[in-house]
Short mmCIF file of C-alpha atoms and ligand atoms in Angstrom, two decimals:
data_model
loop_
_atom_site.label_atom_id
_atom_site.label_comp_id
_atom_site.label_asym_id
_atom_site.label_seq_id
_atom_site.Cartn_x
_atom_site.Cartn_y
_atom_site.Cartn_z
CA MET A 256 -12.10 6.08 20.07
CA ASN A 257 -9.98 5.21 22.99
CA LEU A 258 -6.90 7.52 22.48
CA ASP A 259 -7.05 11.13 22.84
CA ARG A 260 -6.28 13.59 20.56
CA THR A 261 -2.66 14.34 21.65
CA THR A 262 -1.70 10.82 21.67
CA ILE A 263 -2.99 10.75 18.28
CA ALA A 264 -0.63 13.26 17.32
CA LEU A 265 2.03 12.12 19.01
CA LEU A 266 1.85 8.68 17.36
CA ALA A 267 1.61 10.54 14.05
CA GLU A 268 4.79 12.56 14.85
CA ARG A 269 6.95 9.30 16.14
CA LEU A 270 5.94 7.21 12.86
CA GLU A 271 6.13 10.15 10.21
CA ASN A 272 9.56 11.09 11.77
CA CYS A 273 10.43 6.91 11.69
CA GLU A 274 9.62 7.23 8.05
CA LEU A 275 11.39 10.54 6.94
CA GLU A 276 14.54 9.34 9.01
CA ALA A 277 14.69 5.85 7.90
CA ARG A 278 14.80 4.27 11.56
CA ASP A 279 12.63 1.64 12.90
CA THR A 280 10.36 1.78 16.36
CA THR A 281 8.35 -0.94 18.25
CA LYS A 282 4.63 -1.12 17.54
CA VAL A 283 2.24 1.51 18.61
CA THR A 284 -0.24 -1.27 20.14
CA ASP A 285 3.09 -1.91 22.83
CA ASP A 286 2.01 1.10 24.09
CA TYR A 287 -1.49 1.14 23.62
CA PRO A 288 -3.15 -2.04 23.57
CA ASP A 289 -6.44 -0.47 23.70
CA MET A 290 -6.02 1.11 20.87
CA ASP A 291 -9.47 0.77 18.20
CA TRP A 292 -9.50 0.91 14.54
CA GLU A 293 -10.75 4.19 14.76
CA ASP A 294 -7.96 5.38 16.29
CA ALA A 295 -5.65 3.46 13.90
CA TYR A 296 -6.95 5.17 11.28
CA ALA A 297 -6.82 8.72 12.99
CA VAL A 298 -3.13 7.90 13.42
CA GLN A 299 -2.99 7.48 9.84
CA ASP A 300 -4.94 10.63 9.01
CA ALA A 301 -2.82 12.53 10.99
CA ILE A 302 0.17 11.36 9.12
CA ARG A 303 -1.70 12.81 5.75
CA ALA A 304 -2.51 15.94 7.83
CA ARG A 305 1.30 16.53 8.53
CA LYS A 306 2.06 15.75 5.10
CA LEU A 307 -0.25 17.76 3.18
CA ALA A 308 0.50 20.55 5.66
CA ARG A 309 4.05 20.95 4.35
CA GLY A 310 2.52 20.39 0.46
CA ALA A 311 2.50 16.83 -0.73
CA ARG A 312 -0.21 16.12 -2.89
CA ILE A 313 -2.37 12.92 -2.50
CA VAL A 314 -1.60 10.83 -5.48
CA GLY A 315 -3.63 7.96 -5.02
CA LEU A 316 -4.73 5.02 -2.60
CA LYS A 317 -3.39 1.44 -1.56
CA ALA A 318 -5.43 -1.10 -0.66
CA GLY A 319 -3.03 -3.79 1.53
CA LEU A 320 -3.12 -7.55 2.84
CA THR A 321 -5.59 -8.33 0.03
CA SER A 322 -3.97 -11.66 -1.07
CA ARG A 323 -3.45 -14.67 1.32
CA ALA A 324 -0.06 -14.82 0.40
CA LYS A 325 0.24 -11.56 2.02
CA MET A 326 -2.00 -12.03 5.02
CA LYS A 327 0.22 -15.37 5.49
CA GLN A 328 3.30 -13.90 5.24
CA MET A 329 2.43 -11.03 7.64
CA ASN A 330 0.13 -13.11 9.68
CA VAL A 331 -3.17 -11.32 9.75
CA GLU A 332 -6.55 -11.82 8.41
CA ASP A 333 -8.01 -8.44 6.84
CA PRO A 334 -7.22 -6.16 4.21
CA VAL A 335 -6.10 -2.66 5.01
CA PHE A 336 -5.84 0.86 3.02
CA GLY A 337 -3.55 3.76 2.88
CA PHE A 338 -2.58 6.75 0.75
CA LEU A 339 0.34 7.53 -1.42
CA VAL A 340 1.58 10.93 -2.17
CA ASP A 341 3.34 12.60 -4.77
CA SER A 342 6.98 11.76 -3.58
CA PHE A 343 6.21 8.30 -3.14
CA ALA A 344 6.09 8.11 -7.00
CA VAL A 345 9.10 6.98 -8.74
CA ALA A 346 9.90 7.10 -12.67
CA ASP A 347 9.70 3.78 -14.59
CA GLY A 348 13.15 2.37 -14.74
CA GLY A 349 14.20 5.37 -11.88
CA ASP A 350 16.49 4.47 -9.04
CA ILE A 351 15.49 4.06 -5.55
CA ASP A 352 18.07 5.61 -2.56
CA THR A 353 18.21 2.44 -0.07
CA LYS A 354 20.07 5.05 2.50
CA LYS A 355 16.36 6.85 2.85
CA LEU A 356 14.74 3.12 3.46
CA ILE A 357 14.83 0.97 6.82
CA HIS A 358 14.03 -2.60 5.33
CA PRO A 359 12.59 -2.55 1.84
CA LYS A 360 10.32 -5.14 0.26
CA VAL A 361 8.79 -5.29 -3.31
CA GLU A 362 5.53 -6.33 -4.29
CA PRO A 363 3.80 -7.28 -7.79
CA GLU A 364 0.21 -5.13 -8.06
CA ILE A 365 -2.25 -4.38 -10.64
CA ALA A 366 -2.80 -0.60 -10.65
CA PHE A 367 -6.20 0.54 -11.26
CA VAL A 368 -6.94 4.43 -12.40
CA THR A 369 -10.35 5.34 -12.46
CA LYS A 370 -12.55 7.38 -14.45
CA ALA A 371 -15.73 7.85 -12.30
CA ALA A 372 -16.13 8.23 -8.77
CA LEU A 373 -16.79 4.85 -6.52
CA ARG A 374 -18.59 5.15 -3.35
CA GLY A 375 -19.74 2.34 -0.91
CA PRO A 376 -21.59 0.81 0.47
CA GLY A 377 -22.88 -1.61 -2.06
CA CYS A 378 -19.89 -1.14 -4.42
CA HIS A 379 -19.15 -4.41 -6.47
CA ILE A 380 -16.80 -5.64 -9.00
CA GLY A 381 -19.02 -4.59 -11.79
CA ALA A 382 -18.84 -1.17 -10.57
CA VAL A 383 -15.43 -0.77 -10.36
CA LEU A 384 -15.04 -2.57 -13.57
CA ALA A 385 -17.16 0.16 -15.14
CA ALA A 386 -15.62 2.95 -13.35
CA THR A 387 -11.95 1.79 -14.32
CA ASP A 388 -10.29 4.13 -17.00
CA PHE A 389 -7.49 1.59 -17.26
CA VAL A 390 -4.89 -1.03 -15.36
CA VAL A 391 -1.47 -0.64 -15.26
CA PRO A 392 1.57 -3.39 -14.00
CA ALA A 393 2.86 -1.59 -10.50
CA ILE A 394 5.46 -2.41 -7.85
CA GLU A 395 4.83 -1.19 -4.65
CA ILE A 396 8.17 -0.84 -2.51
CA ILE A 397 6.84 -1.40 1.28
CA ASP A 398 9.17 -0.23 4.31
CA SER A 399 7.31 -1.05 7.86
CA ARG A 400 8.27 1.43 10.37
CA TYR A 401 8.27 -1.41 12.85
CA ARG A 402 11.22 -3.29 14.04
CA ASP A 403 11.74 -6.63 12.04
CA PHE A 404 9.10 -5.60 9.81
CA LYS A 405 6.74 -7.64 12.72
CA PHE A 406 3.17 -5.80 13.32
CA ASP A 407 -0.70 -6.24 14.35
CA LEU A 408 -3.19 -5.07 11.90
CA LYS A 409 -3.66 -1.90 14.29
CA SER A 410 -0.11 -0.92 14.00
CA VAL A 411 -0.03 -1.09 10.25
CA VAL A 412 -3.02 1.18 9.62
CA ALA A 413 -1.30 3.66 12.24
CA ASP A 414 1.65 3.27 9.86
CA ASN A 415 0.08 3.69 6.47
CA CYS A 416 0.46 0.31 5.78
CA SER A 417 4.15 0.62 5.38
CA SER A 418 3.93 2.95 2.32
CA THR A 419 6.97 4.53 1.04
CA ARG A 420 7.39 4.02 -2.99
CA PHE A 421 5.93 2.58 -6.31
CA VAL A 422 6.61 2.82 -9.68
CA THR A 423 4.15 2.29 -12.79
CA GLY A 424 4.77 1.23 -16.39
CA GLY A 425 3.81 -1.04 -18.86
CA THR A 426 0.58 -0.01 -21.09
CA ALA A 427 -2.52 1.94 -19.48
CA THR A 428 -5.05 -0.71 -20.55
CA PRO A 429 -8.58 -0.48 -20.66
CA VAL A 430 -10.41 -3.88 -18.86
CA GLU A 431 -12.88 -4.33 -21.59
CA GLY A 432 -11.82 -8.04 -23.01
CA LEU A 433 -9.30 -8.11 -20.11
CA ASP A 434 -9.90 -10.87 -17.56
CA LEU A 435 -7.64 -9.64 -14.40
CA ARG A 436 -8.15 -13.03 -12.73
CA THR A 437 -5.98 -15.10 -14.95
CA LEU A 438 -3.50 -12.43 -15.75
CA GLY A 439 -0.15 -13.75 -15.21
CA VAL A 440 2.51 -11.89 -13.35
CA VAL A 441 6.11 -12.26 -12.70
CA LEU A 442 8.55 -10.58 -10.49
CA GLU A 443 12.04 -10.77 -11.16
CA LYS A 444 14.96 -9.31 -9.27
CA ASN A 445 18.45 -8.98 -10.52
CA GLY A 446 16.84 -11.04 -13.58
CA GLN A 447 15.73 -14.23 -12.06
CA PRO A 448 11.98 -15.06 -11.12
CA VAL A 449 11.51 -14.10 -7.22
CA ALA A 450 7.73 -14.22 -7.50
CA ILE A 451 5.24 -15.57 -10.07
CA GLY A 452 1.59 -15.62 -9.40
CA ALA A 453 -2.27 -14.41 -11.27
CA GLY A 454 -4.76 -11.49 -10.50
CA ALA A 455 -7.29 -13.79 -8.45
CA ALA A 456 -4.62 -14.66 -5.85
CA VAL A 457 -5.77 -10.95 -4.80
CA LEU A 458 -9.53 -11.90 -3.29
CA GLY A 459 -10.41 -13.99 -6.34
CA HIS A 460 -10.52 -11.11 -8.60
CA PRO A 461 -8.13 -7.56 -8.43
CA ALA A 462 -11.51 -5.28 -8.70
CA ALA A 463 -12.53 -6.67 -5.49
CA ALA A 464 -9.81 -4.84 -3.59
CA ILE A 465 -11.40 -1.88 -5.19
CA ALA A 466 -14.82 -2.62 -4.19
CA MET A 467 -13.68 -3.47 -0.56
CA LEU A 468 -11.78 0.16 -0.58
CA ALA A 469 -15.27 1.86 -1.69
CA ASN A 470 -16.66 -0.12 0.88
CA MET A 471 -14.52 1.11 3.75
CA LEU A 472 -14.25 4.52 2.76
CA GLY A 473 -17.81 4.79 2.25
CA ARG A 474 -18.13 3.97 5.85
CA ARG A 475 -16.44 6.77 6.86
CA GLY A 476 -18.48 8.92 4.09
CA GLU A 477 -15.68 9.22 1.62
CA GLU A 478 -15.18 8.27 -2.10
CA ILE A 479 -12.70 6.87 -4.56
CA PRO A 480 -12.73 9.92 -6.95
CA ALA A 481 -12.45 10.00 -10.93
CA GLY A 482 -8.93 9.79 -11.60
CA THR A 483 -7.60 8.14 -8.71
CA LEU A 484 -4.79 5.42 -8.83
CA ILE A 485 -5.37 2.56 -6.63
CA LEU A 486 -2.92 -0.30 -5.78
CA SER A 487 -4.75 -3.12 -5.82
CA GLY A 488 -2.51 -4.89 -3.26
CA GLY A 489 0.31 -7.29 -3.54
CA ILE A 490 -0.24 -10.47 -5.88
CA THR A 491 2.39 -12.85 -3.87
CA GLU A 492 4.38 -12.45 -0.87
CA ALA A 493 6.67 -9.30 -0.66
CA VAL A 494 10.61 -9.90 -1.46
CA ALA A 495 12.88 -8.04 0.22
CA VAL A 496 15.63 -5.38 -1.79
CA ALA A 497 19.00 -3.99 -1.28
CA ALA A 498 21.10 -1.72 -2.79
CA GLY A 499 22.27 -3.03 -5.98
CA ASP A 500 19.16 -5.24 -6.96
CA SER A 501 17.36 -4.62 -10.09
CA VAL A 502 13.39 -5.59 -10.04
CA SER A 503 11.28 -5.79 -12.76
CA LEU A 504 7.53 -6.63 -13.03
CA ARG A 505 5.83 -8.35 -16.06
CA ILE A 506 2.18 -8.69 -16.44
CA GLN A 507 0.13 -10.75 -19.03
CA SER A 508 -1.08 -8.33 -21.71
CA LEU A 509 0.17 -5.19 -19.65
CA GLY A 510 3.77 -4.96 -20.02
CA SER A 511 6.41 -4.18 -17.80
CA THR A 512 7.90 -1.92 -15.18
CA SER A 513 11.11 -1.59 -13.31
CA VAL A 514 13.40 -0.18 -10.54
CA ARG A 515 16.72 -0.17 -9.48
CA PHE A 516 17.86 -0.23 -5.71
CA VAL A 517 21.24 1.84 -5.02
C1 LIG B 251 1.59 -4.00 4.49
C2 LIG B 251 1.02 -3.58 3.46
C3 LIG B 251 0.75 -4.78 2.45
C4 LIG B 251 -0.12 -5.09 0.35
O1 LIG B 251 0.01 -5.00 -0.74
O2 LIG B 251 -0.95 -6.22 0.72
C5 LIG B 251 0.50 -3.85 0.96
C6 LIG B 251 3.05 -4.96 4.97
O3 LIG B 251 2.91 -6.06 4.65
O4 LIG B 251 3.96 -4.41 5.28
O5 LIG B 251 0.89 -2.85 0.83
MG1 LIG B 252 1.22 -3.23 -1.66
#
């Protein structure tokens, strides 16, 4: 770690206030270019602690930047992870108030719900499939707190990987007999298809993103508990949205989910 505890706490406060007040900020690495990975996740942990202290509950985890499309769009090379709290969850078909957001984008994702704990190192696709209760379609709404949605990996990790809202729907589907790699994915905005892909866009197999997450957490001595909802990462580029937009996601065999921006 290169940053002291006071600096970590100040950065967490700055980023979380930007989230809560819907304003942007400059990248944290502009001020602290020596920040390392541990520092970046320490800022994210401090944001989580601030939310928990105010009564928030952790409802899930997310893997991010797990597809080539996302890595290319954001100009980064490695996946990252973040946390989801109860206030991020939006009901299927529900409304999202854009006044509370800075510059939201939507991503089509496959969400996993676990029925057994997953602990790395050594977690692999087979272990993830065996521990999966079901999968569902999920739209993740991301809203980087950084100006113009531009960041480097350490800055985005500190910012809890742009997390802001998510919606799930469709049919809770067990993975037995499903090939998650070949499931077709269509994201529509106002009735027009705006992003099309297949499960394999995420690390060759979406379960690989969950295994990677278990392995990253394992290095911190943590596990993915049973009953965790995990977003496996955007399958396509993220699509910008504004008030008045309706977005729906259909995933082959899993059904659909939708959300409206007001
Ligand atoms: C970082 C979060 C990426 C995903 O699914 O790839 C993410 C960002 O692009 O702002 O959630
Ligand atoms: Mg995402």
